[in-house]
Short mmCIF file of C-alpha atoms and ligand atoms in Angstrom, two decimals:
data_model
loop_
_atom_site.label_atom_id
_atom_site.label_comp_id
_atom_site.label_asym_id
_atom_site.label_seq_id
_atom_site.Cartn_x
_atom_site.Cartn_y
_atom_site.Cartn_z
CA MET A 13 32.38 15.77 30.69
CA SER A 14 34.83 14.42 28.27
CA ASP A 15 35.49 17.36 25.11
CA PRO A 16 34.01 15.28 21.99
CA ALA A 17 36.39 16.65 19.88
CA GLU A 18 39.45 15.29 21.86
CA LEU A 19 36.97 12.18 21.89
CA ILE A 20 36.42 11.45 18.34
CA GLY A 21 39.38 12.23 16.99
CA PRO A 22 41.10 9.21 18.31
CA LEU A 23 38.51 6.97 18.43
CA VAL A 24 37.84 7.91 14.43
CA HIS A 25 41.48 6.08 14.07
CA ALA A 26 40.14 2.95 16.24
CA LEU A 27 37.35 2.47 13.42
CA PRO A 28 39.30 0.72 10.47
CA GLU A 29 39.72 -2.35 12.58
CA TRP A 30 36.33 -2.35 14.17
CA LEU A 31 34.06 -1.72 11.08
CA PRO A 32 34.63 -4.88 9.59
CA GLY A 33 33.19 -6.93 12.53
CA GLN A 34 29.67 -4.67 12.22
CA ARG A 35 27.16 -7.25 10.54
CA TRP A 36 26.00 -4.03 8.79
CA PHE A 37 29.05 -3.10 7.23
CA GLY A 38 28.69 -3.70 3.40
CA GLY A 39 32.32 -3.60 2.78
CA LYS A 40 33.78 -6.86 4.15
CA ASP A 41 35.57 -8.03 1.06
CA ARG A 42 38.53 -5.74 1.35
CA PRO A 43 40.67 -3.97 4.27
CA VAL A 44 39.58 -0.59 5.33
CA SER A 45 42.60 1.73 4.78
CA GLU A 46 41.19 4.85 6.30
CA VAL A 47 38.59 6.22 8.11
CA ARG A 48 37.82 10.28 8.64
CA ALA A 49 35.18 12.29 10.55
CA LEU A 50 32.68 13.81 7.84
CA SER A 51 30.38 15.39 10.96
CA THR A 52 29.73 15.34 14.41
CA THR A 53 27.02 16.42 16.29
CA VAL A 54 26.18 16.11 20.05
CA LEU A 55 23.10 14.81 21.10
CA ALA A 56 23.56 14.70 24.43
CA GLU A 57 26.09 15.47 27.32
CA GLU A 58 25.98 13.30 30.44
CA PRO A 59 26.30 10.76 29.32
CA LEU A 60 28.16 11.68 26.05
CA LEU A 61 26.12 11.09 22.93
CA VAL A 62 27.76 11.52 19.60
CA HIS A 63 26.20 11.43 15.75
CA LEU A 64 29.06 10.55 13.56
CA ILE A 65 28.71 10.25 10.01
CA VAL A 66 32.27 9.61 8.74
CA GLU A 67 33.84 8.70 5.18
CA VAL A 68 35.01 4.96 4.67
CA ARG A 69 38.09 4.62 2.58
CA GLN A 70 38.85 0.68 1.17
CA ALA A 71 41.21 0.51 -1.76
CA ASP A 72 39.11 2.32 -4.97
CA ARG A 73 36.05 3.15 -3.05
CA SER A 74 34.85 4.90 -0.33
CA ALA A 75 31.56 5.14 1.21
CA PRO A 76 29.53 7.56 4.30
CA TYR A 77 28.80 5.35 7.33
CA GLN A 78 26.42 6.68 9.98
CA LEU A 79 27.54 6.22 13.88
CA LEU A 80 26.03 6.90 17.28
CA ILE A 81 28.76 6.77 19.47
CA ALA A 82 28.65 7.38 23.48
CA SER A 83 31.20 7.47 26.16
CA ARG A 84 30.53 5.58 29.83
CA ASP A 85 32.32 4.43 32.66
CA PRO A 86 31.87 1.84 33.63
CA LEU A 87 30.46 -0.01 30.59
CA PRO A 88 27.92 -2.19 31.06
CA GLU A 89 28.65 -5.88 30.30
CA TYR A 90 26.09 -6.24 27.56
CA LEU A 91 27.38 -3.45 25.43
CA GLY A 92 31.02 -4.86 25.55
CA SER A 93 30.57 -6.08 21.72
CA SER A 94 30.09 -2.56 21.45
CA TRP A 95 33.56 -1.32 22.38
CA ILE A 96 35.31 0.68 20.01
CA GLY A 97 38.39 2.21 22.18
CA THR A 98 38.63 3.78 25.29
CA GLU A 99 39.63 7.48 25.53
CA GLN A 100 40.44 9.54 28.79
CA GLY A 101 40.08 6.75 30.48
CA ARG A 102 36.42 5.94 29.42
CA PRO A 103 35.27 3.70 27.14
CA CYS A 104 34.01 4.51 23.91
CA TYR A 105 31.22 2.28 22.02
CA GLU A 106 28.66 2.50 19.50
CA ALA A 107 25.44 3.03 21.34
CA ALA A 108 22.34 2.20 18.89
CA GLY A 109 21.96 -0.68 21.29
CA ASP A 110 22.03 1.33 24.53
CA ALA A 111 18.65 1.47 26.01
CA ASP A 112 19.58 3.99 28.61
CA VAL A 113 20.68 6.56 25.89
CA ASN A 114 19.06 5.42 22.44
CA GLY A 115 15.53 7.31 23.63
CA ARG A 116 17.46 10.35 22.69
CA LEU A 117 16.68 9.78 19.08
CA LEU A 118 12.96 9.35 19.70
CA ASP A 119 12.58 12.14 21.86
CA LEU A 120 14.07 14.39 19.66
CA ILE A 121 11.87 13.30 16.38
CA ALA A 122 8.96 13.61 19.09
CA GLU A 123 9.87 17.41 19.84
CA GLY A 124 10.40 17.81 15.83
CA THR A 125 13.95 19.72 16.42
CA ARG A 126 17.39 20.81 14.85
CA VAL A 127 20.14 19.80 16.42
CA GLY A 128 23.74 20.66 14.29
CA SER A 129 23.31 19.85 10.50
CA LEU A 130 20.67 17.05 11.89
CA GLU A 131 16.44 17.54 11.51
CA PHE A 132 14.56 15.54 13.39
CA GLU A 133 10.84 15.60 12.14
CA HIS A 134 7.88 13.78 12.75
CA GLU A 135 5.22 13.32 9.60
CA PRO A 136 2.37 15.74 9.24
CA GLY A 137 -0.32 14.75 11.64
CA ALA A 138 1.70 12.12 13.30
CA GLU A 139 1.50 11.79 16.83
CA VAL A 140 4.76 10.54 18.40
CA SER A 141 5.83 10.76 22.14
CA GLY A 142 8.79 10.33 23.43
CA GLY A 143 9.84 9.00 27.00
CA LEU A 144 11.03 5.34 25.32
CA ARG A 145 13.98 3.06 26.02
CA GLY A 146 14.68 1.51 22.81
CA ARG A 147 15.91 -2.31 22.23
CA PRO A 148 17.81 -3.31 19.02
CA ILE A 149 15.98 -5.79 16.97
CA THR A 150 18.11 -8.88 17.01
CA SER A 151 17.99 -10.15 13.69
CA GLU A 152 20.98 -9.62 11.25
CA GLN A 153 20.43 -6.80 9.03
CA SER A 154 22.00 -4.32 6.75
CA ASN A 155 20.93 -1.34 9.08
CA THR A 156 20.17 -0.86 12.89
CA SER A 157 16.46 -0.49 13.85
CA ILE A 158 15.29 0.06 17.25
CA VAL A 159 12.04 -0.90 18.80
CA TYR A 160 10.95 1.58 21.44
CA GLY A 161 8.03 -0.07 23.74
CA ASN A 162 6.70 -1.88 21.16
CA GLN A 163 5.03 1.31 19.55
CA TYR A 164 7.66 2.56 17.00
CA ILE A 165 10.74 1.21 15.27
CA LEU A 166 13.47 3.91 14.44
CA LYS A 167 15.93 2.26 11.67
CA LEU A 168 19.06 4.06 11.51
CA PHE A 169 21.00 3.81 8.05
CA ARG A 170 24.31 2.44 8.44
CA LYS A 171 25.61 3.27 4.71
CA LEU A 172 24.37 6.54 3.51
CA SER A 173 23.92 8.28 0.28
CA PRO A 174 23.29 11.82 -0.66
CA GLY A 175 19.27 12.63 -1.30
CA GLU A 176 15.91 11.36 0.47
CA ASN A 177 16.56 7.49 1.05
CA PRO A 178 14.08 5.46 -1.12
CA ASP A 179 12.68 3.98 1.66
CA VAL A 180 10.93 7.12 2.99
CA ARG A 181 10.29 8.31 -0.22
CA LEU A 182 8.45 5.43 -1.40
CA HIS A 183 6.52 4.83 1.90
CA ARG A 184 5.39 8.46 2.11
CA ALA A 185 4.29 7.86 -1.73
CA LEU A 186 2.39 5.00 -0.35
CA GLN A 187 1.21 6.67 2.35
CA ARG A 188 -0.28 9.41 0.54
CA GLN A 189 -2.36 6.78 -1.40
CA GLY A 190 -3.97 5.54 1.77
CA SER A 191 -2.21 2.00 1.23
CA GLU A 192 -2.74 -0.94 3.63
CA HIS A 193 0.35 -2.94 2.89
CA ILE A 194 2.69 -1.04 4.52
CA ALA A 195 3.31 -0.11 7.92
CA PRO A 196 2.77 3.65 8.88
CA LEU A 197 5.42 6.37 8.42
CA LEU A 198 5.51 8.59 11.40
CA GLY A 199 9.24 10.53 10.94
CA SER A 200 12.48 11.03 9.92
CA ILE A 201 15.75 11.91 10.52
CA THR A 202 17.82 13.93 7.92
CA GLY A 203 21.48 14.88 7.91
CA GLU A 204 23.59 16.51 5.48
CA LEU A 205 26.54 14.70 2.85
CA GLY A 206 28.56 17.07 0.77
CA GLY A 207 25.99 20.02 1.39
CA GLU A 208 23.13 17.99 0.38
CA PRO A 209 20.41 16.77 2.82
CA ALA A 210 20.80 13.00 3.40
CA THR A 211 17.98 10.74 4.80
CA VAL A 212 19.99 8.89 8.13
CA GLY A 213 16.89 7.70 9.81
CA MET A 214 13.48 6.30 9.46
CA LEU A 215 10.41 5.61 12.25
CA GLN A 216 7.53 3.60 11.68
CA ARG A 217 4.73 2.38 13.86
CA PHE A 218 6.19 -1.01 15.15
CA ILE A 219 3.44 -3.98 14.09
CA THR A 220 2.87 -6.10 17.06
CA ASP A 221 1.60 -9.66 16.39
CA ALA A 222 3.30 -10.34 13.06
CA VAL A 223 4.91 -12.77 11.51
CA ASP A 224 7.42 -12.49 8.69
CA GLY A 225 6.61 -14.65 5.35
CA TRP A 226 9.97 -16.44 5.31
CA ALA A 227 8.75 -17.98 8.88
CA MET A 228 5.48 -19.18 7.51
CA ALA A 229 6.65 -20.35 4.40
CA THR A 230 9.39 -22.20 5.55
CA THR A 231 6.87 -23.79 8.27
CA SER A 232 4.56 -24.32 5.32
CA VAL A 233 7.32 -26.38 3.30
CA ARG A 234 8.08 -28.72 6.12
CA ASP A 235 4.60 -29.83 6.85
CA LEU A 236 4.05 -30.83 3.22
CA MET A 237 7.57 -32.33 3.49
CA ALA A 238 6.58 -34.41 6.69
CA ASP A 239 3.21 -35.62 5.38
CA PRO A 240 4.51 -37.14 1.74
CA GLU A 241 1.05 -39.47 1.60
CA LEU A 242 -1.63 -36.28 1.29
CA PRO A 243 -2.49 -34.00 -0.90
CA PRO A 244 -0.71 -30.21 -0.75
CA ASP A 245 -4.44 -28.65 -0.16
CA GLN A 246 -5.32 -31.17 2.47
CA VAL A 247 -1.93 -30.50 4.67
CA GLY A 248 -2.41 -28.62 7.43
CA GLY A 249 0.35 -25.77 7.02
CA ASP A 250 -0.83 -25.15 3.14
CA PHE A 251 0.72 -21.55 2.36
CA ALA A 252 -1.14 -21.29 -1.19
CA GLY A 253 -4.02 -18.60 0.28
CA GLU A 254 -1.80 -16.62 1.88
CA SER A 255 1.15 -16.48 -1.57
CA HIS A 256 -2.45 -15.85 -3.47
CA ARG A 257 -3.22 -12.55 -1.17
CA LEU A 258 0.65 -11.82 -0.94
CA GLY A 259 0.40 -11.72 -4.60
CA GLN A 260 -2.81 -9.23 -4.45
CA ALA A 261 -0.88 -7.44 -2.01
CA VAL A 262 2.27 -6.47 -4.20
CA ALA A 263 0.10 -5.97 -7.30
CA THR A 264 -1.49 -3.28 -5.31
CA VAL A 265 1.62 -1.88 -3.98
CA HIS A 266 2.58 -1.52 -7.34
CA ASN A 267 -0.72 0.07 -8.59
CA ASP A 268 -0.26 2.36 -5.78
CA LEU A 269 3.24 3.49 -7.00
CA ARG A 270 2.83 3.80 -10.43
CA ARG A 271 -0.53 6.40 -9.25
CA ALA A 272 1.88 8.25 -6.73
CA LEU A 273 5.40 8.63 -8.78
CA GLY A 274 3.98 7.48 -12.37
CA GLY A 275 5.59 5.60 -14.55
CA GLN A 276 6.80 5.12 -18.48
CA LEU A 277 7.25 2.23 -21.31
CA ALA A 278 10.70 1.16 -21.87
CA ASP A 279 12.08 1.65 -25.16
CA GLN A 280 14.69 -0.36 -27.06
CA ASP A 281 17.75 1.46 -25.30
CA GLU A 282 16.13 0.84 -22.03
CA LEU A 283 15.81 -3.09 -22.87
CA ASP A 284 19.18 -3.24 -24.44
CA ARG A 285 20.88 -1.46 -20.93
CA THR A 286 18.99 -3.86 -18.53
CA VAL A 287 20.46 -6.96 -20.76
CA LYS A 288 23.76 -5.34 -20.40
CA THR A 289 23.30 -4.87 -16.31
CA MET A 290 22.34 -8.66 -16.59
CA HIS A 291 25.90 -9.50 -18.50
CA ASP A 292 27.70 -7.16 -16.46
CA ARG A 293 26.48 -8.46 -13.05
CA LEU A 294 27.20 -12.26 -14.64
CA ASP A 295 30.88 -10.88 -15.42
CA SER A 296 31.57 -10.20 -12.01
CA VAL A 297 29.92 -13.10 -10.31
CA LEU A 298 31.68 -15.31 -12.27
CA GLU A 299 34.89 -14.07 -11.23
CA ALA A 300 34.02 -14.96 -7.68
CA VAL A 301 32.27 -18.20 -8.22
CA PRO A 302 33.86 -20.32 -10.42
CA GLN A 303 31.03 -22.88 -10.10
CA LEU A 304 28.28 -20.57 -11.93
CA ARG A 305 30.61 -20.67 -15.03
CA ALA A 306 28.69 -24.16 -16.53
CA TYR A 307 25.69 -22.17 -16.66
CA ALA A 308 26.97 -19.12 -18.10
CA PRO A 309 26.24 -19.71 -21.79
CA VAL A 310 22.53 -20.54 -20.51
CA LEU A 311 22.30 -17.67 -18.68
CA ARG A 312 23.29 -15.15 -21.58
CA ALA A 313 21.48 -16.57 -23.80
CA ALA A 314 18.20 -16.03 -21.72
CA PHE A 315 19.19 -12.71 -21.25
CA GLU A 316 19.78 -11.87 -24.76
CA LYS A 317 16.06 -12.80 -25.21
CA VAL A 318 14.85 -10.22 -23.37
CA ARG A 319 15.81 -8.28 -26.41
CA ASP A 320 13.22 -9.09 -28.59
CA HIS A 321 10.99 -8.47 -25.94
CA ASP A 322 7.25 -8.14 -27.68
CA GLY A 323 5.09 -5.58 -26.64
CA PRO A 324 5.59 -2.51 -24.32
CA VAL A 325 7.35 -3.02 -20.74
CA PRO A 326 5.85 -0.88 -18.26
CA MET A 327 8.49 0.99 -15.67
CA GLN A 328 7.98 2.47 -12.67
CA PHE A 329 9.49 2.33 -8.85
CA ILE A 330 9.25 -0.90 -7.16
CA HIS A 331 10.61 -2.06 -3.99
CA GLY A 332 13.86 -3.21 -5.63
CA ASP A 333 14.73 -6.35 -3.29
CA LEU A 334 11.72 -8.07 -2.76
CA HIS A 335 11.75 -11.46 -0.44
CA LEU A 336 9.79 -13.66 1.52
CA GLY A 337 12.00 -12.03 4.68
CA GLN A 338 10.87 -8.61 3.68
CA VAL A 339 6.98 -8.96 4.45
CA LEU A 340 5.05 -9.53 7.43
CA ARG A 341 1.57 -10.93 7.88
CA THR A 342 -0.55 -8.91 10.11
CA VAL A 343 -4.06 -10.16 11.77
CA THR A 344 -5.26 -8.08 8.96
CA GLY A 345 -3.36 -8.63 5.81
CA TRP A 346 0.15 -8.59 4.32
CA LEU A 347 2.50 -5.57 4.68
CA LEU A 348 5.83 -4.89 2.49
CA LEU A 349 8.78 -3.52 4.14
CA ASP A 350 12.37 -1.81 3.10
CA PHE A 351 12.04 -0.20 0.01
CA GLU A 352 15.91 0.54 -0.05
CA GLY A 353 16.38 -1.97 -2.82
CA GLU A 354 19.39 -4.49 -3.02
CA PRO A 355 21.70 -3.29 -0.48
CA ALA A 356 24.81 -3.22 -2.47
CA ALA A 357 23.23 -1.51 -5.66
CA PRO A 358 24.43 1.81 -6.47
CA VAL A 359 22.16 4.15 -5.25
CA SER A 360 21.42 5.55 -9.14
CA GLU A 361 20.04 2.08 -9.63
CA ARG A 362 18.13 1.81 -6.64
CA SER A 363 16.59 5.19 -7.26
CA ALA A 364 15.71 4.65 -11.09
CA LEU A 365 12.46 3.00 -12.83
CA ARG A 366 12.31 -0.37 -13.28
CA SER A 367 9.83 -3.37 -14.22
CA PRO A 368 7.79 -4.56 -11.55
CA LEU A 369 8.24 -7.80 -12.60
CA ARG A 370 11.39 -7.45 -10.73
CA ASP A 371 9.73 -7.67 -7.96
CA VAL A 372 7.65 -10.51 -8.99
CA ALA A 373 10.70 -12.19 -9.90
CA GLY A 374 12.51 -11.49 -6.53
CA MET A 375 9.29 -13.30 -4.63
CA LEU A 376 8.96 -15.93 -7.16
CA ARG A 377 12.94 -16.63 -6.07
CA SER A 378 12.17 -16.99 -2.71
CA PHE A 379 9.47 -19.71 -2.90
CA ASP A 380 12.04 -21.23 -4.43
CA TYR A 381 14.52 -20.92 -1.63
CA ALA A 382 11.97 -21.74 0.68
CA ALA A 383 11.79 -24.92 -0.97
CA HIS A 384 15.31 -25.69 -1.44
CA GLN A 385 17.32 -24.44 1.73
CA MET A 386 14.89 -27.06 3.35
CA LEU A 387 16.93 -29.69 1.47
CA VAL A 388 20.69 -28.51 2.47
CA GLY A 389 22.38 -30.72 4.62
CA GLN A 390 19.80 -33.76 4.06
CA PRO A 391 20.65 -36.94 2.68
CA GLU A 392 19.35 -36.59 -1.23
CA GLU A 393 16.39 -38.44 -0.84
CA PRO A 394 14.16 -37.86 -4.29
CA ARG A 395 11.01 -38.14 -2.98
CA LEU A 396 11.44 -35.06 -0.53
CA THR A 397 12.84 -33.32 -3.14
CA GLU A 398 9.93 -33.63 -5.23
CA ARG A 399 7.90 -32.73 -2.20
CA ALA A 400 9.40 -29.71 -2.03
CA LEU A 401 9.36 -28.52 -5.35
CA GLU A 402 6.18 -29.19 -5.43
CA TRP A 403 5.28 -26.64 -2.88
CA ALA A 404 7.38 -24.17 -4.46
CA ARG A 405 5.51 -24.93 -8.02
CA ARG A 406 2.06 -24.70 -5.90
CA ASN A 407 3.01 -21.08 -4.29
CA ARG A 408 4.48 -19.31 -7.53
CA THR A 409 1.24 -20.10 -9.09
CA ALA A 410 -0.81 -19.14 -6.17
CA PHE A 411 1.24 -15.88 -6.19
CA CYS A 412 0.77 -15.12 -10.01
CA GLU A 413 -2.79 -15.41 -9.52
CA GLY A 414 -3.26 -13.33 -6.94
CA TYR A 415 -0.79 -10.67 -8.56
CA ALA A 416 -2.99 -10.98 -11.81
CA LYS A 417 -6.39 -10.29 -10.21
CA SER A 418 -5.24 -7.40 -8.30
CA ALA A 419 -2.64 -5.91 -10.89
CA ASP A 420 -4.27 -2.97 -13.17
CA ASP A 421 -3.92 -3.38 -16.71
CA ALA A 422 -0.16 -2.04 -16.86
CA ILE A 423 1.18 -5.12 -16.20
CA GLY A 424 -1.59 -7.79 -15.40
CA ASP A 425 -0.51 -11.62 -15.60
CA PRO A 426 2.83 -11.29 -15.10
CA ARG A 427 3.16 -15.29 -16.62
CA ALA A 428 2.25 -13.13 -19.78
CA HIS A 429 6.07 -11.97 -19.56
CA ALA A 430 7.30 -15.19 -19.62
CA VAL A 431 10.68 -14.29 -21.46
CA LEU A 432 11.39 -11.28 -19.26
CA LEU A 433 10.21 -12.34 -16.47
CA ARG A 434 12.50 -16.03 -16.79
CA ALA A 435 15.55 -13.49 -17.45
CA LEU A 436 14.93 -11.53 -14.16
CA GLU A 437 14.50 -14.40 -12.33
CA LEU A 438 18.23 -15.85 -13.32
CA ASP A 439 19.19 -12.27 -12.92
CA LYS A 440 18.28 -12.24 -9.29
CA ALA A 441 19.53 -15.97 -8.37
CA VAL A 442 23.04 -14.64 -10.04
CA TYR A 443 22.71 -11.86 -7.64
CA GLU A 444 21.48 -14.58 -4.95
CA VAL A 445 24.88 -16.40 -5.95
CA ALA A 446 26.96 -13.46 -4.83
CA TYR A 447 25.26 -12.99 -1.79
CA GLU A 448 25.63 -16.38 -0.36
CA HIS A 449 28.91 -16.80 -1.38
CA ALA A 450 29.89 -13.37 0.37
CA ASN A 451 27.24 -14.07 3.41
CA ARG A 452 26.58 -17.42 3.94
CA PRO A 453 28.64 -19.65 1.97
CA GLU A 454 26.95 -22.92 3.43
CA TRP A 455 23.79 -21.71 1.35
CA LEU A 456 25.50 -20.97 -1.58
CA GLY A 457 23.81 -24.65 -3.20
CA VAL A 458 20.36 -23.02 -2.56
CA PRO A 459 20.65 -20.56 -5.59
CA LEU A 460 22.75 -22.70 -7.52
CA ALA A 461 20.41 -25.34 -7.53
CA SER A 462 17.70 -23.33 -8.86
CA ILE A 463 20.02 -21.90 -11.73
CA ALA A 464 20.47 -25.70 -12.28
CA GLN A 465 16.83 -26.23 -12.56
CA LEU A 466 15.76 -22.96 -14.69
CA THR A 467 18.03 -23.54 -17.37
CA ASP A 468 17.10 -27.09 -17.64
CA GLU A 469 13.91 -26.60 -17.73
CA ALA A 470 14.58 -24.37 -20.99
CA GLY A 471 16.08 -27.54 -22.59
CA SER A 472 19.67 -26.43 -22.92
CA LYS A 473 22.68 -28.52 -21.48
CA PRO A 474 24.87 -26.63 -19.50
CA THR A 475 28.40 -26.01 -21.13
CA ASP A 476 31.44 -24.27 -19.68
CA GLU A 477 31.92 -20.63 -21.06
CA ALA A 478 35.53 -21.05 -20.68
CA GLY A 479 35.67 -24.48 -22.57
N1 LIG B 19 7.18 -1.86 11.24
C1 LIG B 19 7.76 -3.10 11.60
N2 LIG B 19 6.91 -3.38 12.31
C2 LIG B 19 7.39 -4.83 13.07
N3 LIG B 19 8.42 -5.08 12.75
C3 LIG B 19 9.44 -4.45 11.75
C4 LIG B 19 9.01 -3.20 11.20
N4 LIG B 19 9.80 -2.96 10.43
C5 LIG B 19 10.97 -3.78 10.06
N5 LIG B 19 10.55 -4.91 11.13
C6 LIG B 19 11.45 -5.92 11.76
O1 LIG B 19 12.53 -5.74 11.54
C7 LIG B 19 13.57 -6.44 10.30
C8 LIG B 19 14.21 -5.27 9.72
O2 LIG B 19 13.72 -4.71 8.80
P1 LIG B 19 14.15 -3.98 7.47
O3 LIG B 19 13.57 -2.51 7.03
O4 LIG B 19 14.36 -5.32 6.27
O5 LIG B 19 15.85 -3.65 7.60
P2 LIG B 19 17.02 -3.80 7.08
O6 LIG B 19 17.32 -2.32 5.97
O7 LIG B 19 18.03 -3.62 7.88
O8 LIG B 19 17.26 -5.00 6.03
C9 LIG B 19 12.19 -7.04 9.28
O9 LIG B 19 12.57 -8.29 8.96
C10 LIG B 19 10.96 -6.93 10.55
O10 LIG B 19 11.07 -8.33 10.93
O1 LIG B 20 16.79 -8.27 3.26
P1 LIG B 20 18.26 -7.83 3.02
O2 LIG B 20 17.30 -6.57 2.06
O3 LIG B 20 19.22 -7.40 3.41
O4 LIG B 20 18.16 -8.52 1.81
C1 LIG B 20 19.59 -9.44 1.41
O5 LIG B 20 19.39 -10.61 2.43
C2 LIG B 20 18.37 -11.18 2.09
C3 LIG B 20 18.77 -12.65 3.37
O6 LIG B 20 18.57 -12.16 4.25
C4 LIG B 20 18.69 -12.28 0.84
O7 LIG B 20 17.30 -12.91 0.43
C5 LIG B 20 18.14 -14.46 0.28
O8 LIG B 20 17.37 -14.70 1.18
C6 LIG B 20 16.49 -15.31 1.75
C7 LIG B 20 16.26 -16.56 2.68
O9 LIG B 20 16.88 -15.79 3.94
C8 LIG B 20 15.33 -15.17 0.65
O10 LIG B 20 14.08 -15.29 0.95
C9 LIG B 20 15.45 -14.88 -0.38
O11 LIG B 20 14.61 -14.86 -1.94
C10 LIG B 20 16.57 -14.65 -1.20
O12 LIG B 20 16.96 -13.62 -2.29
C11 LIG B 20 18.86 -10.74 -0.11
O13 LIG B 20 18.81 -11.61 -1.57
C12 LIG B 20 19.97 -10.04 0.43
O14 LIG B 20 19.63 -8.75 -0.53
#
């Protein structure tokens, strides 16, 4: 067997070059200056499997990341893209995608055991059996999820933060409330960061035969656009009934989170802080995306109005990054996934009490996205554009009606908070401009088109802030 210490030391030096090529690596905007190992835990000896937490330094910031390293000779061809370096004549690679070794993580959770500083646990009463090989899900994500025998899904959080991850925390709370709108939480893996426990993995029941909301919604928009003469409620793929049920599911999750973890009303300081955060985000996005400048004054005016919000604003734990790609339609109803919040937001923000209207705004933005992205790359055709926008309006309304039907009195109908909801939607669209600029530049026009439309609805003419 190779000596793990001799192997990991030199391998860590190869990471500054390797990390930026990984989809889940959140720091692709600047070079990695240094990587150092924070903890090394041997999980298996032959083939060698090592759990590694590293600190990644980049210019003015540093963040801990989690890796699973294995060493095998020869390295099977399908794992070639995971190769990091060859040490002591043996290829070393990121092993989350290796079905021959990743079953070890599930086995350890099933056993409920500690290895070094890693605690593998199953939730009280949860039945977890090991002995399964894992396949990573192929979609492009901020973390790495491994599916075991269509029974379990294990998410390995890549960028780590001290403490309990909000995804685990909120799933636990919802499970205690008997929520029907989450995939059951079955276990977790906890490591250590700076002497504090830190969640590194979360195990859930894998839901088979489910379709994500984005796939369903975009199919429905396509159907409506393909049949321009029929009224929307007569088009085969009409989604409004689903949007209504989805609104009900989101409101029920908010009710449950408030019951489980409490909430409070925002005071004036809190509203002022919210407005400041919106301006700060806009400032930083304006630097990167000059096309946004023309809308800055109208955006700022919409943010400022939040200070004068009339009536109480309830605050509580929320999902934080809700969109159609984060919801699954199962045979029985809608499930919400991934309660981690926006991947780029600091943990302090992701773990704070916030208005549930943020989630509503996120979902409303997503209906808009589904409609607008269908127009990307299409020839300008007013009839098609109107049809896509009609789809968005219809489904946004259905979602709000569903939400209002199931929300308890603390929030009620989201449309009753029009000023705050609009500001939150615009703030989310500004976030999306930054997200698309950094990740999918060909989609930048989608949130920009929404900002143009939302600011136009206010009857204000865009003018360049800079002149
Ligand atoms: N319990 C589950 N059952 C079935 N599929 C799931 C489940 N949890 C997640 N997924 C799938 O995995 C994808 C990634 O999960 P997510 O929690 O959003 O990860 P990330 O934090 O990396 O964005 C989801 O979009 C969904 O398609
Ligand atoms: O799913 P993540 O938590 O990684 O969220 C990030 O990526 C999303 C894209 O995958 C991005 O969502 C944006 O695009 C979606 C369509 O692909 C759309 O449904 C959302 O409304 C839109 O915001 C999300 O913003 C980002 O945080």
